[in-house]
Amino acid sequence: MNESVNVAVIGAGRIGRLHAAHLAHRIEGARLTAISDVRLEAARECAEQLNIPEVFQDHRKILDDPQVQAVVICSSTDTHASLIAEAAAAGKHIFCEKPIALDLKRIDDALAAVEAAGVKLQVGFNRRFDANFSRMREVIREGQLGDLHILRITSRDPAPPPIEYIKVSGGIFLDMMIHDFDMARYLVGDEVEKVFAVGAVRIDPEIGKAGDIDTAVVTLQFANGCLATIDNSRRAVYGYDQRVEAFGSEGMINAENETPTRLRLSTSEAAREDLPLYFFVERYTESYLTEMRAFLDCIRQDTEPPVTGVDARVPVVMGKAARLSFEQNRPVAVAEIK
Ligand SMILES: NC(=O)c1ccc[n+]([C@@H]2O[C@H](COP(=O)([O-])OP(=O)(O)OC[C@H]3O[C@@H](n4cnc5c(N)ncnc54)[C@H](O)[C@@H]3O)[C@@H](O)[C@H]2O)c1
């Protein structure tokens, strides 16, 4: 039996409810003691469903409780940096959803607070914990592909989020492609030097009016010479499209979409198979469980979290470089982003 860790969740929205349900029922050795949300009714509803002992509107009640060892920050992005600093000062270990902030100074201040307090910080780049992608990384590390030449990431959502969300999201590069920037670094195992981005509004003019784009293709040049492309769309009519291909001097490896079944129906007219799992909750459930188990393990074993502060910061820099490249229609060196 794993030594038990007392955890509380801050933010009872989409991802907060998901992590809370996992901590309550599916993660061995986690004791979910409390949940808070500025919308008290959201926290209450979640607590009732999951039998969470304490519910608060004010997260400080959680931070003041000496029994709480770790917090899982799932509130809106604009609150993450200050909550990290407060939680660190209270001596709590921290799991925080991506991104820490859209502003590098705020990220750096939050990371400094974590460093000063000597607590753990893991950031929610859950796709690293997907079985396909973690195995793909191992295959690359083992040298089975030889020298890595090209990485291709396709990442398309089934439908755009509400326009109100888009307006405060930080834009497609920081809100959506940030996961793909992290995946590219994770798989290639190196840093990006140069970014070139093109983008367009192809789905909904309202997204354009909100100052964002809904379709983007980015080319990355890594320091080790590997080239990568990422394509994002806010709407794939067939569901959540999450495919990756790595190509090297000795071979190629690719991850296809996950489907509800592996069945293939062939008739005289066509061969049919299931559409991809609809969205991130369905597609990445196992990865959310694995990342949270890894976080609790690093607390128990006093080891470094598998997704660090640097891992949290670099994709934001890449997102800013991509935005600048798109705006100025030129390749941007990551080093230009200060
Ligand atoms: N890793 C992933 O795959 C993934 C998926 C979805 C969302 N996210 C990230 O998680 C965060 C939340 O996203 P969401 O989709 O759950 O949003 P959401 O709007 O559904 O939920 C956010 C919740 O936080 C609450 N909140 C705001 N300020 C708070 C505070 N100070 N204290 C407590 N609660 C507060 C809001 O009332 C709301 O209930 C975002 O940063 C997002 O980028 C990550």
mmCIF file of C-alpha atoms and ligand atoms in Angstrom:
data_model
loop_
_atom_site.group_PDB
_atom_site.id
_atom_site.type_symbol
_atom_site.label_atom_id
_atom_site.label_comp_id
_atom_site.label_asym_id
_atom_site.label_seq_id
_atom_site.Cartn_x
_atom_site.Cartn_y
_atom_site.Cartn_z
ATOM 1 C CA MET A 1 0.000 0.000 0.000
ATOM 2 C CA ASN A 2 1.312 3.458 -0.927
ATOM 3 C CA GLU A 3 1.863 5.874 1.942
ATOM 4 C CA SER A 4 -1.114 8.206 1.942
ATOM 5 C CA VAL A 5 -0.791 11.855 0.867
ATOM 6 C CA ASN A 6 -3.376 14.495 1.825
ATOM 7 C CA VAL A 7 -4.337 16.504 -1.231
ATOM 8 C CA ALA A 8 -6.762 19.369 -1.891
ATOM 9 C CA VAL A 9 -8.036 20.673 -5.225
ATOM 10 C CA ILE A 10 -8.372 24.383 -6.048
ATOM 11 C CA GLY A 11 -10.840 25.034 -8.863
ATOM 12 C CA ALA A 12 -13.849 22.820 -9.585
ATOM 13 C CA GLY A 13 -14.271 23.430 -13.316
ATOM 14 C CA ARG A 14 -13.792 20.914 -16.149
ATOM 15 C CA ILE A 15 -10.298 19.728 -15.301
ATOM 16 C CA GLY A 16 -10.672 20.233 -11.536
ATOM 17 C CA ARG A 17 -13.613 17.824 -11.432
ATOM 18 C CA LEU A 18 -11.630 15.297 -13.446
ATOM 19 C CA HIS A 19 -8.593 15.388 -11.146
ATOM 20 C CA ALA A 20 -10.842 15.393 -8.067
ATOM 21 C CA ALA A 21 -12.669 12.268 -9.280
ATOM 22 C CA HIS A 22 -9.352 10.522 -9.889
ATOM 23 C CA LEU A 23 -7.939 11.534 -6.501
ATOM 24 C CA ALA A 24 -11.147 10.458 -4.753
ATOM 25 C CA HIS A 25 -11.540 7.053 -6.362
ATOM 26 C CA ARG A 26 -8.774 5.945 -8.653
ATOM 27 C CA ILE A 27 -5.426 6.960 -7.198
ATOM 28 C CA GLU A 28 -4.077 4.654 -4.532
ATOM 29 C CA GLY A 29 -2.812 6.437 -1.450
ATOM 30 C CA ALA A 30 -4.372 9.824 -2.225
ATOM 31 C CA ARG A 31 -6.649 11.366 0.418
ATOM 32 C CA LEU A 32 -8.699 14.147 -1.117
ATOM 33 C CA THR A 33 -9.479 16.299 1.905
ATOM 34 C CA ALA A 34 -10.926 19.500 0.420
ATOM 35 C CA ILE A 35 -11.949 21.386 -2.698
ATOM 36 C CA SER A 36 -12.368 25.131 -3.238
ATOM 37 C CA ASP A 37 -13.822 27.296 -5.961
ATOM 38 C CA VAL A 38 -14.706 30.980 -6.065
ATOM 39 C CA ARG A 39 -18.022 29.666 -7.359
ATOM 40 C CA LEU A 40 -18.888 27.905 -4.132
ATOM 41 C CA GLU A 41 -21.758 25.961 -5.702
ATOM 42 C CA ALA A 42 -19.360 24.353 -8.201
ATOM 43 C CA ALA A 43 -17.114 23.150 -5.369
ATOM 44 C CA ARG A 44 -20.123 21.997 -3.353
ATOM 45 C CA GLU A 45 -21.587 19.991 -6.197
ATOM 46 C CA CYS A 46 -18.270 18.256 -6.778
ATOM 47 C CA ALA A 47 -17.775 17.591 -3.049
ATOM 48 C CA GLU A 48 -21.231 16.040 -2.759
ATOM 49 C CA GLN A 49 -20.649 13.753 -5.730
ATOM 50 C CA LEU A 50 -17.256 12.619 -4.495
ATOM 51 C CA ASN A 51 -17.745 12.772 -0.708
ATOM 52 C CA ILE A 52 -14.980 15.308 -0.224
ATOM 53 C CA PRO A 53 -14.956 16.250 3.492
ATOM 54 C CA GLU A 54 -14.388 20.020 3.208
ATOM 55 C CA VAL A 55 -15.588 22.673 0.758
ATOM 56 C CA PHE A 56 -14.455 26.278 0.596
ATOM 57 C CA GLN A 57 -14.927 29.378 -1.494
ATOM 58 C CA ASP A 58 -11.595 30.764 -0.324
ATOM 59 C CA HIS A 59 -8.518 28.700 -1.199
ATOM 60 C CA ARG A 60 -6.676 30.199 1.796
ATOM 61 C CA LYS A 61 -8.666 27.880 4.064
ATOM 62 C CA ILE A 62 -6.933 25.018 2.267
ATOM 63 C CA LEU A 63 -3.502 26.611 2.521
ATOM 64 C CA ASP A 64 -3.983 27.288 6.246
ATOM 65 C CA ASP A 65 -4.718 23.617 6.969
ATOM 66 C CA PRO A 66 -1.525 21.902 8.199
ATOM 67 C CA GLN A 67 -2.976 18.489 7.279
ATOM 68 C CA VAL A 68 -2.915 19.349 3.554
ATOM 69 C CA GLN A 69 0.399 18.244 2.044
ATOM 70 C CA ALA A 70 -0.251 19.052 -1.601
ATOM 71 C CA VAL A 71 -2.567 21.169 -3.719
ATOM 72 C CA VAL A 72 -3.777 20.556 -7.251
ATOM 73 C CA ILE A 73 -4.382 23.934 -8.921
ATOM 74 C CA CYS A 74 -7.108 23.699 -11.550
ATOM 75 C CA SER A 75 -8.474 27.243 -11.524
ATOM 76 C CA SER A 76 -8.411 29.548 -14.535
ATOM 77 C CA THR A 77 -4.992 30.294 -16.004
ATOM 78 C CA ASP A 78 -4.816 33.908 -14.765
ATOM 79 C CA THR A 79 -4.860 32.677 -11.135
ATOM 80 C CA HIS A 80 -2.116 30.027 -11.373
ATOM 81 C CA ALA A 81 0.988 32.129 -10.726
ATOM 82 C CA SER A 82 -0.308 33.803 -7.573
ATOM 83 C CA LEU A 83 -1.785 30.542 -6.246
ATOM 84 C CA ILE A 84 1.564 28.810 -6.793
ATOM 85 C CA ALA A 85 3.363 31.542 -4.845
ATOM 86 C CA GLU A 86 0.833 31.373 -1.999
ATOM 87 C CA ALA A 87 0.857 27.578 -1.850
ATOM 88 C CA ALA A 88 4.664 27.488 -1.883
ATOM 89 C CA ALA A 89 4.810 30.011 0.968
ATOM 90 C CA ALA A 90 2.414 27.763 2.896
ATOM 91 C CA GLY A 91 4.802 24.831 2.354
ATOM 92 C CA LYS A 92 2.466 22.801 0.122
ATOM 93 C CA HIS A 93 3.663 20.662 -2.759
ATOM 94 C CA ILE A 94 2.023 21.821 -5.970
ATOM 95 C CA PHE A 95 0.531 20.250 -9.041
ATOM 96 C CA CYS A 96 -0.582 23.060 -11.363
ATOM 97 C CA GLU A 97 -2.454 22.820 -14.628
ATOM 98 C CA LYS A 98 -0.770 24.295 -17.688
ATOM 99 C CA PRO A 99 0.147 27.046 -18.304
ATOM 100 C CA ILE A 100 1.550 28.695 -15.163
ATOM 101 C CA ALA A 101 0.894 32.075 -16.778
ATOM 102 C CA LEU A 102 0.932 33.748 -20.171
ATOM 103 C CA ASP A 103 3.515 36.256 -18.972
ATOM 104 C CA LEU A 104 7.141 35.189 -18.461
ATOM 105 C CA LYS A 105 7.756 37.517 -15.507
ATOM 106 C CA ARG A 106 4.807 35.987 -13.656
ATOM 107 C CA ILE A 107 6.113 32.494 -14.442
ATOM 108 C CA ASP A 108 9.581 33.398 -13.190
ATOM 109 C CA ASP A 109 8.191 34.876 -9.971
ATOM 110 C CA ALA A 110 6.130 31.737 -9.339
ATOM 111 C CA LEU A 111 9.126 29.474 -10.009
ATOM 112 C CA ALA A 112 11.274 31.586 -7.682
ATOM 113 C CA ALA A 113 8.680 31.190 -4.916
ATOM 114 C CA VAL A 114 8.730 27.408 -5.397
ATOM 115 C CA GLU A 115 12.513 27.352 -5.319
ATOM 116 C CA ALA A 116 12.645 29.488 -2.165
ATOM 117 C CA ALA A 117 10.129 27.272 -0.363
ATOM 118 C CA GLY A 118 11.780 24.017 -1.465
ATOM 119 C CA VAL A 119 8.451 22.418 -2.388
ATOM 120 C CA LYS A 120 7.703 20.217 -5.421
ATOM 121 C CA LEU A 121 6.044 21.667 -8.503
ATOM 122 C CA GLN A 122 4.693 19.539 -11.334
ATOM 123 C CA VAL A 123 2.893 21.123 -14.284
ATOM 124 C CA GLY A 124 0.037 19.421 -16.136
ATOM 125 C CA PHE A 125 1.551 18.385 -19.431
ATOM 126 C CA ASN A 126 -0.399 15.151 -19.262
ATOM 127 C CA ARG A 127 0.294 13.930 -22.796
ATOM 128 C CA ARG A 128 3.806 12.955 -21.733
ATOM 129 C CA PHE A 129 2.174 10.233 -19.639
ATOM 130 C CA ASP A 130 0.209 8.745 -22.527
ATOM 131 C CA ALA A 131 1.388 5.182 -23.108
ATOM 132 C CA ASN A 132 1.935 5.700 -26.849
ATOM 133 C CA PHE A 133 3.945 8.882 -26.519
ATOM 134 C CA SER A 134 6.057 7.762 -23.574
ATOM 135 C CA ARG A 135 6.942 4.552 -25.429
ATOM 136 C CA MET A 136 7.702 6.556 -28.575
ATOM 137 C CA ARG A 137 10.130 8.642 -26.558
ATOM 138 C CA GLU A 138 11.851 5.503 -25.262
ATOM 139 C CA VAL A 139 12.183 4.144 -28.797
ATOM 140 C CA ILE A 140 13.792 7.425 -29.884
ATOM 141 C CA ARG A 141 16.095 7.409 -26.817
ATOM 142 C CA GLU A 142 17.093 3.794 -27.459
ATOM 143 C CA GLY A 143 18.314 4.897 -30.886
ATOM 144 C CA GLN A 144 15.962 2.586 -32.749
ATOM 145 C CA LEU A 145 15.197 5.349 -35.273
ATOM 146 C CA GLY A 146 18.872 6.308 -35.631
ATOM 147 C CA ASP A 147 19.282 10.084 -35.911
ATOM 148 C CA LEU A 148 15.938 11.809 -35.626
ATOM 149 C CA HIS A 149 15.296 13.899 -38.754
ATOM 150 C CA ILE A 150 11.617 14.829 -38.726
ATOM 151 C CA LEU A 151 8.823 14.940 -36.145
ATOM 152 C CA ARG A 152 5.240 15.522 -37.254
ATOM 153 C CA ILE A 153 2.502 16.362 -34.782
ATOM 154 C CA THR A 154 -1.147 16.695 -35.755
ATOM 155 C CA SER A 155 -3.360 18.060 -33.009
ATOM 156 C CA ARG A 156 -6.923 19.072 -33.836
ATOM 157 C CA ASP A 157 -9.824 19.655 -31.488
ATOM 158 C CA PRO A 158 -13.308 18.357 -32.344
ATOM 159 C CA ALA A 159 -14.918 21.783 -31.854
ATOM 160 C CA PRO A 160 -13.845 25.301 -30.862
ATOM 161 C CA PRO A 161 -14.378 26.431 -27.274
ATOM 162 C CA PRO A 162 -16.870 29.238 -26.529
ATOM 163 C CA ILE A 163 -15.836 32.633 -27.857
ATOM 164 C CA GLU A 164 -15.644 33.987 -24.289
ATOM 165 C CA TYR A 165 -12.976 31.348 -23.567
ATOM 166 C CA ILE A 166 -11.064 32.243 -26.756
ATOM 167 C CA LYS A 167 -10.957 35.912 -25.740
ATOM 168 C CA VAL A 168 -8.990 35.193 -22.540
ATOM 169 C CA SER A 169 -7.179 32.043 -23.668
ATOM 170 C CA GLY A 170 -3.946 33.735 -24.779
ATOM 171 C CA GLY A 171 -4.525 32.574 -28.367
ATOM 172 C CA ILE A 172 -4.117 29.288 -30.194
ATOM 173 C CA PHE A 173 -0.337 29.094 -29.720
ATOM 174 C CA LEU A 174 -0.428 29.493 -25.924
ATOM 175 C CA ASP A 175 -3.727 27.791 -25.221
ATOM 176 C CA MET A 176 -3.745 24.832 -27.597
ATOM 177 C CA MET A 177 -0.388 24.386 -29.304
ATOM 178 C CA ILE A 178 1.401 24.670 -25.954
ATOM 179 C CA HIS A 179 0.745 20.938 -25.423
ATOM 180 C CA ASP A 180 2.326 20.196 -28.805
ATOM 181 C CA PHE A 181 5.353 22.371 -28.106
ATOM 182 C CA ASP A 182 5.841 20.364 -24.931
ATOM 183 C CA MET A 183 5.377 17.082 -26.809
ATOM 184 C CA ALA A 184 7.938 18.147 -29.435
ATOM 185 C CA ARG A 185 10.583 18.939 -26.750
ATOM 186 C CA TYR A 186 9.717 15.772 -24.866
ATOM 187 C CA LEU A 187 10.057 13.480 -27.888
ATOM 188 C CA VAL A 188 13.054 15.115 -29.548
ATOM 189 C CA GLY A 189 14.826 15.587 -26.208
ATOM 190 C CA ASP A 190 16.335 18.887 -27.281
ATOM 191 C CA GLU A 191 15.532 22.597 -27.436
ATOM 192 C CA VAL A 192 14.043 24.519 -30.340
ATOM 193 C CA GLU A 193 16.099 27.327 -31.856
ATOM 194 C CA LYS A 194 13.808 28.712 -34.520
ATOM 195 C CA VAL A 195 10.055 28.860 -35.126
ATOM 196 C CA PHE A 196 8.088 29.722 -38.238
ATOM 197 C CA ALA A 197 4.308 29.977 -37.990
ATOM 198 C CA VAL A 198 1.506 30.497 -40.455
ATOM 199 C CA GLY A 199 -2.096 30.763 -39.387
ATOM 200 C CA ALA A 200 -5.578 31.575 -40.609
ATOM 201 C CA VAL A 201 -9.197 31.902 -39.639
ATOM 202 C CA ARG A 202 -10.843 29.024 -41.505
ATOM 203 C CA ILE A 203 -13.612 27.963 -39.120
ATOM 204 C CA ASP A 204 -15.321 30.882 -37.393
ATOM 205 C CA PRO A 205 -14.934 34.606 -38.214
ATOM 206 C CA GLU A 206 -15.831 35.377 -34.579
ATOM 207 C CA ILE A 207 -12.503 33.813 -33.570
ATOM 208 C CA GLY A 208 -10.791 36.267 -35.930
ATOM 209 C CA LYS A 209 -12.752 39.174 -34.436
ATOM 210 C CA ALA A 210 -11.519 38.064 -30.997
ATOM 211 C CA GLY A 211 -7.966 38.565 -32.291
ATOM 212 C CA ASP A 212 -7.162 34.873 -32.626
ATOM 213 C CA ILE A 213 -6.838 32.286 -35.410
ATOM 214 C CA ASP A 214 -8.356 28.813 -35.551
ATOM 215 C CA THR A 215 -5.928 27.049 -37.878
ATOM 216 C CA ALA A 216 -2.142 27.047 -37.621
ATOM 217 C CA VAL A 217 0.923 25.272 -38.948
ATOM 218 C CA VAL A 218 4.275 25.734 -37.253
ATOM 219 C CA THR A 219 7.731 24.578 -38.274
ATOM 220 C CA LEU A 220 10.356 24.072 -35.577
ATOM 221 C CA GLN A 221 14.099 23.815 -35.963
ATOM 222 C CA PHE A 222 15.842 22.063 -33.073
ATOM 223 C CA ALA A 223 19.418 22.735 -31.953
ATOM 224 C CA ASN A 224 20.330 19.126 -32.832
ATOM 225 C CA GLY A 225 19.128 19.626 -36.433
ATOM 226 C CA CYS A 226 15.796 17.816 -36.153
ATOM 227 C CA LEU A 227 12.901 19.503 -37.956
ATOM 228 C CA ALA A 228 9.326 19.358 -36.710
ATOM 229 C CA THR A 229 5.901 20.432 -37.865
ATOM 230 C CA ILE A 230 2.815 20.948 -35.758
ATOM 231 C CA ASP A 231 -0.625 21.508 -37.227
ATOM 232 C CA ASN A 232 -3.576 22.659 -35.147
ATOM 233 C CA SER A 233 -7.206 23.107 -35.997
ATOM 234 C CA ARG A 234 -9.969 24.128 -33.623
ATOM 235 C CA ARG A 235 -12.434 21.895 -35.472
ATOM 236 C CA ALA A 236 -11.972 18.405 -36.882
ATOM 237 C CA VAL A 237 -15.433 17.126 -37.841
ATOM 238 C CA TYR A 238 -14.415 13.511 -37.132
ATOM 239 C CA GLY A 239 -13.288 14.128 -33.531
ATOM 240 C CA TYR A 240 -10.106 14.695 -31.563
ATOM 241 C CA ASP A 241 -7.202 14.108 -33.936
ATOM 242 C CA GLN A 242 -3.976 13.343 -32.054
ATOM 243 C CA ARG A 243 -1.324 11.745 -34.240
ATOM 244 C CA VAL A 244 2.447 11.827 -34.061
ATOM 245 C CA GLU A 245 5.116 10.497 -36.410
ATOM 246 C CA ALA A 246 8.848 10.435 -35.751
ATOM 247 C CA PHE A 247 11.194 9.736 -38.654
ATOM 248 C CA GLY A 248 14.896 9.055 -38.463
ATOM 249 C CA SER A 249 17.903 7.654 -40.324
ATOM 250 C CA GLU A 250 17.018 4.073 -39.289
ATOM 251 C CA GLY A 251 13.254 4.074 -39.340
ATOM 252 C CA MET A 252 9.919 5.595 -38.475
ATOM 253 C CA ILE A 253 7.408 5.284 -35.669
ATOM 254 C CA ASN A 254 3.897 6.645 -35.563
ATOM 255 C CA ALA A 255 1.001 6.873 -33.126
ATOM 256 C CA GLU A 256 -2.488 6.780 -34.613
ATOM 257 C CA ASN A 257 -5.707 7.973 -33.004
ATOM 258 C CA GLU A 258 -7.297 5.979 -30.221
ATOM 259 C CA THR A 259 -10.792 4.699 -30.994
ATOM 260 C CA PRO A 260 -13.543 3.280 -28.730
ATOM 261 C CA THR A 261 -13.068 -0.174 -30.290
ATOM 262 C CA ARG A 262 -10.536 -1.732 -32.661
ATOM 263 C CA LEU A 263 -13.302 -3.140 -34.885
ATOM 264 C CA ARG A 264 -13.263 -2.783 -38.636
ATOM 265 C CA LEU A 265 -16.466 -3.555 -40.540
ATOM 266 C CA SER A 266 -15.998 -4.448 -44.207
ATOM 267 C CA THR A 267 -18.925 -4.739 -46.609
ATOM 268 C CA SER A 268 -19.313 -4.675 -50.391
ATOM 269 C CA GLU A 269 -19.513 -0.881 -50.160
ATOM 270 C CA ALA A 270 -16.868 0.207 -47.708
ATOM 271 C CA ALA A 271 -14.651 -0.639 -44.795
ATOM 272 C CA ARG A 272 -15.604 1.246 -41.646
ATOM 273 C CA GLU A 273 -14.021 1.799 -38.288
ATOM 274 C CA ASP A 274 -14.818 3.961 -35.251
ATOM 275 C CA LEU A 275 -14.115 7.673 -35.176
ATOM 276 C CA PRO A 276 -11.416 8.827 -32.717
ATOM 277 C CA LEU A 277 -12.323 9.210 -29.045
ATOM 278 C CA TYR A 278 -14.205 12.518 -28.905
ATOM 279 C CA PHE A 279 -12.037 14.865 -26.817
ATOM 280 C CA PHE A 280 -9.308 15.129 -24.185
ATOM 281 C CA VAL A 281 -11.303 13.718 -21.285
ATOM 282 C CA GLU A 282 -11.965 10.483 -23.198
ATOM 283 C CA ARG A 283 -8.647 10.334 -25.052
ATOM 284 C CA TYR A 284 -6.268 11.139 -22.224
ATOM 285 C CA THR A 285 -7.942 9.684 -19.105
ATOM 286 C CA GLU A 286 -5.141 7.225 -18.447
ATOM 287 C CA SER A 287 -2.497 9.921 -18.878
ATOM 288 C CA TYR A 288 -4.212 12.130 -16.272
ATOM 289 C CA LEU A 289 -4.142 9.208 -13.842
ATOM 290 C CA THR A 290 -0.516 8.400 -14.556
ATOM 291 C CA GLU A 291 0.638 12.022 -14.194
ATOM 292 C CA MET A 292 -1.100 12.350 -10.808
ATOM 293 C CA ARG A 293 0.388 9.065 -9.571
ATOM 294 C CA ALA A 294 3.812 10.347 -10.647
ATOM 295 C CA PHE A 295 3.247 13.578 -8.696
ATOM 296 C CA LEU A 296 2.322 11.709 -5.512
ATOM 297 C CA ASP A 297 5.276 9.347 -5.969
ATOM 298 C CA CYS A 298 7.714 12.241 -6.187
ATOM 299 C CA ILE A 299 6.324 13.596 -2.900
ATOM 300 C CA ARG A 300 6.619 10.197 -1.196
ATOM 301 C CA GLN A 301 10.066 9.455 -2.571
ATOM 302 C CA ASP A 302 11.362 13.029 -2.455
ATOM 303 C CA THR A 303 12.380 12.981 -6.111
ATOM 304 C CA GLU A 304 12.220 15.658 -8.800
ATOM 305 C CA PRO A 305 8.817 15.903 -10.524
ATOM 306 C CA PRO A 306 8.821 14.534 -14.086
ATOM 307 C CA VAL A 307 7.551 17.852 -15.508
ATOM 308 C CA THR A 308 9.603 20.719 -14.080
ATOM 309 C CA GLY A 309 9.396 24.506 -13.929
ATOM 310 C CA VAL A 310 11.662 24.729 -16.993
ATOM 311 C CA ASP A 311 9.301 22.390 -18.836
ATOM 312 C CA ALA A 312 6.486 24.733 -17.902
ATOM 313 C CA ARG A 313 8.298 27.876 -19.058
ATOM 314 C CA VAL A 314 9.845 26.863 -22.396
ATOM 315 C CA PRO A 315 6.575 26.063 -24.244
ATOM 316 C CA VAL A 316 5.273 29.532 -23.296
ATOM 317 C CA VAL A 317 8.412 31.042 -24.854
ATOM 318 C CA MET A 318 7.838 28.889 -27.945
ATOM 319 C CA GLY A 319 4.196 30.035 -28.077
ATOM 320 C CA LYS A 320 5.275 33.664 -27.949
ATOM 321 C CA ALA A 321 7.850 33.048 -30.686
ATOM 322 C CA ALA A 322 5.157 31.419 -32.836
ATOM 323 C CA ARG A 323 2.783 34.351 -32.337
ATOM 324 C CA LEU A 324 5.519 36.837 -33.272
ATOM 325 C CA SER A 325 6.431 34.756 -36.319
ATOM 326 C CA PHE A 326 2.788 34.669 -37.412
ATOM 327 C CA GLU A 327 2.344 38.415 -36.887
ATOM 328 C CA GLN A 328 5.563 39.380 -38.665
ATOM 329 C CA ASN A 329 5.524 36.588 -41.245
ATOM 330 C CA ARG A 330 9.139 35.582 -40.614
ATOM 331 C CA PRO A 331 11.141 32.884 -38.826
ATOM 332 C CA VAL A 332 11.729 33.860 -35.181
ATOM 333 C CA ALA A 333 14.657 32.694 -33.081
ATOM 334 C CA VAL A 334 13.433 31.528 -29.676
ATOM 335 C CA ALA A 335 16.275 33.594 -28.176
ATOM 336 C CA GLU A 336 14.459 36.755 -29.372
ATOM 337 C CA ILE A 337 11.785 36.199 -26.705
ATOM 338 C CA LYS A 338 12.930 37.789 -23.465
HETATM 339 N N1 LIG B 1 -3.959 19.503 -19.118
HETATM 340 C C1 LIG B 1 -5.062 19.556 -19.810
HETATM 341 O O1 LIG B 1 -5.324 18.732 -20.670
HETATM 342 C C2 LIG B 1 -6.068 20.648 -19.528
HETATM 343 C C3 LIG B 1 -7.374 20.501 -19.970
HETATM 344 C C4 LIG B 1 -8.304 21.508 -19.676
HETATM 345 C C5 LIG B 1 -7.909 22.637 -18.981
HETATM 346 N N2 LIG B 1 -6.606 22.761 -18.578
HETATM 347 C C6 LIG B 1 -6.170 23.961 -17.825
HETATM 348 O O2 LIG B 1 -6.828 23.930 -16.568
HETATM 349 C C7 LIG B 1 -7.227 25.236 -16.181
HETATM 350 C C8 LIG B 1 -8.723 25.235 -15.937
HETATM 351 O O3 LIG B 1 -9.390 24.914 -17.127
HETATM 352 P P1 LIG B 1 -10.917 24.412 -17.134
HETATM 353 O O4 LIG B 1 -11.203 24.029 -18.543
HETATM 354 O O5 LIG B 1 -11.148 23.430 -16.036
HETATM 355 O O6 LIG B 1 -11.660 25.800 -16.805
HETATM 356 P P2 LIG B 1 -13.073 26.018 -16.119
HETATM 357 O O7 LIG B 1 -13.432 27.421 -16.465
HETATM 358 O O8 LIG B 1 -14.008 24.916 -16.443
HETATM 359 O O9 LIG B 1 -12.750 25.913 -14.542
HETATM 360 C C9 LIG B 1 -11.988 26.837 -13.841
HETATM 361 C C10 LIG B 1 -12.593 26.957 -12.431
HETATM 362 O O10 LIG B 1 -11.696 27.713 -11.616
HETATM 363 C C11 LIG B 1 -12.492 28.505 -10.755
HETATM 364 N N3 LIG B 1 -11.659 29.565 -10.176
HETATM 365 C C12 LIG B 1 -11.257 30.730 -10.719
HETATM 366 N N4 LIG B 1 -10.478 31.398 -9.832
HETATM 367 C C13 LIG B 1 -10.370 30.626 -8.717
HETATM 368 C C14 LIG B 1 -9.686 30.744 -7.478
HETATM 369 N N5 LIG B 1 -8.945 31.811 -7.207
HETATM 370 N N6 LIG B 1 -9.831 29.750 -6.579
HETATM 371 C C15 LIG B 1 -10.584 28.669 -6.842
HETATM 372 N N7 LIG B 1 -11.239 28.485 -8.013
HETATM 373 C C16 LIG B 1 -11.147 29.465 -8.929
HETATM 374 C C17 LIG B 1 -13.649 28.967 -11.643
HETATM 375 O O11 LIG B 1 -14.739 29.422 -10.865
HETATM 376 C C18 LIG B 1 -13.942 27.684 -12.407
HETATM 377 O O12 LIG B 1 -14.889 26.872 -11.740
HETATM 378 C C19 LIG B 1 -6.758 26.173 -17.300
HETATM 379 O O13 LIG B 1 -5.541 26.744 -16.931
HETATM 380 C C20 LIG B 1 -6.573 25.258 -18.498
HETATM 381 O O14 LIG B 1 -5.553 25.724 -19.378
HETATM 382 C C21 LIG B 1 -5.692 21.790 -18.810
#
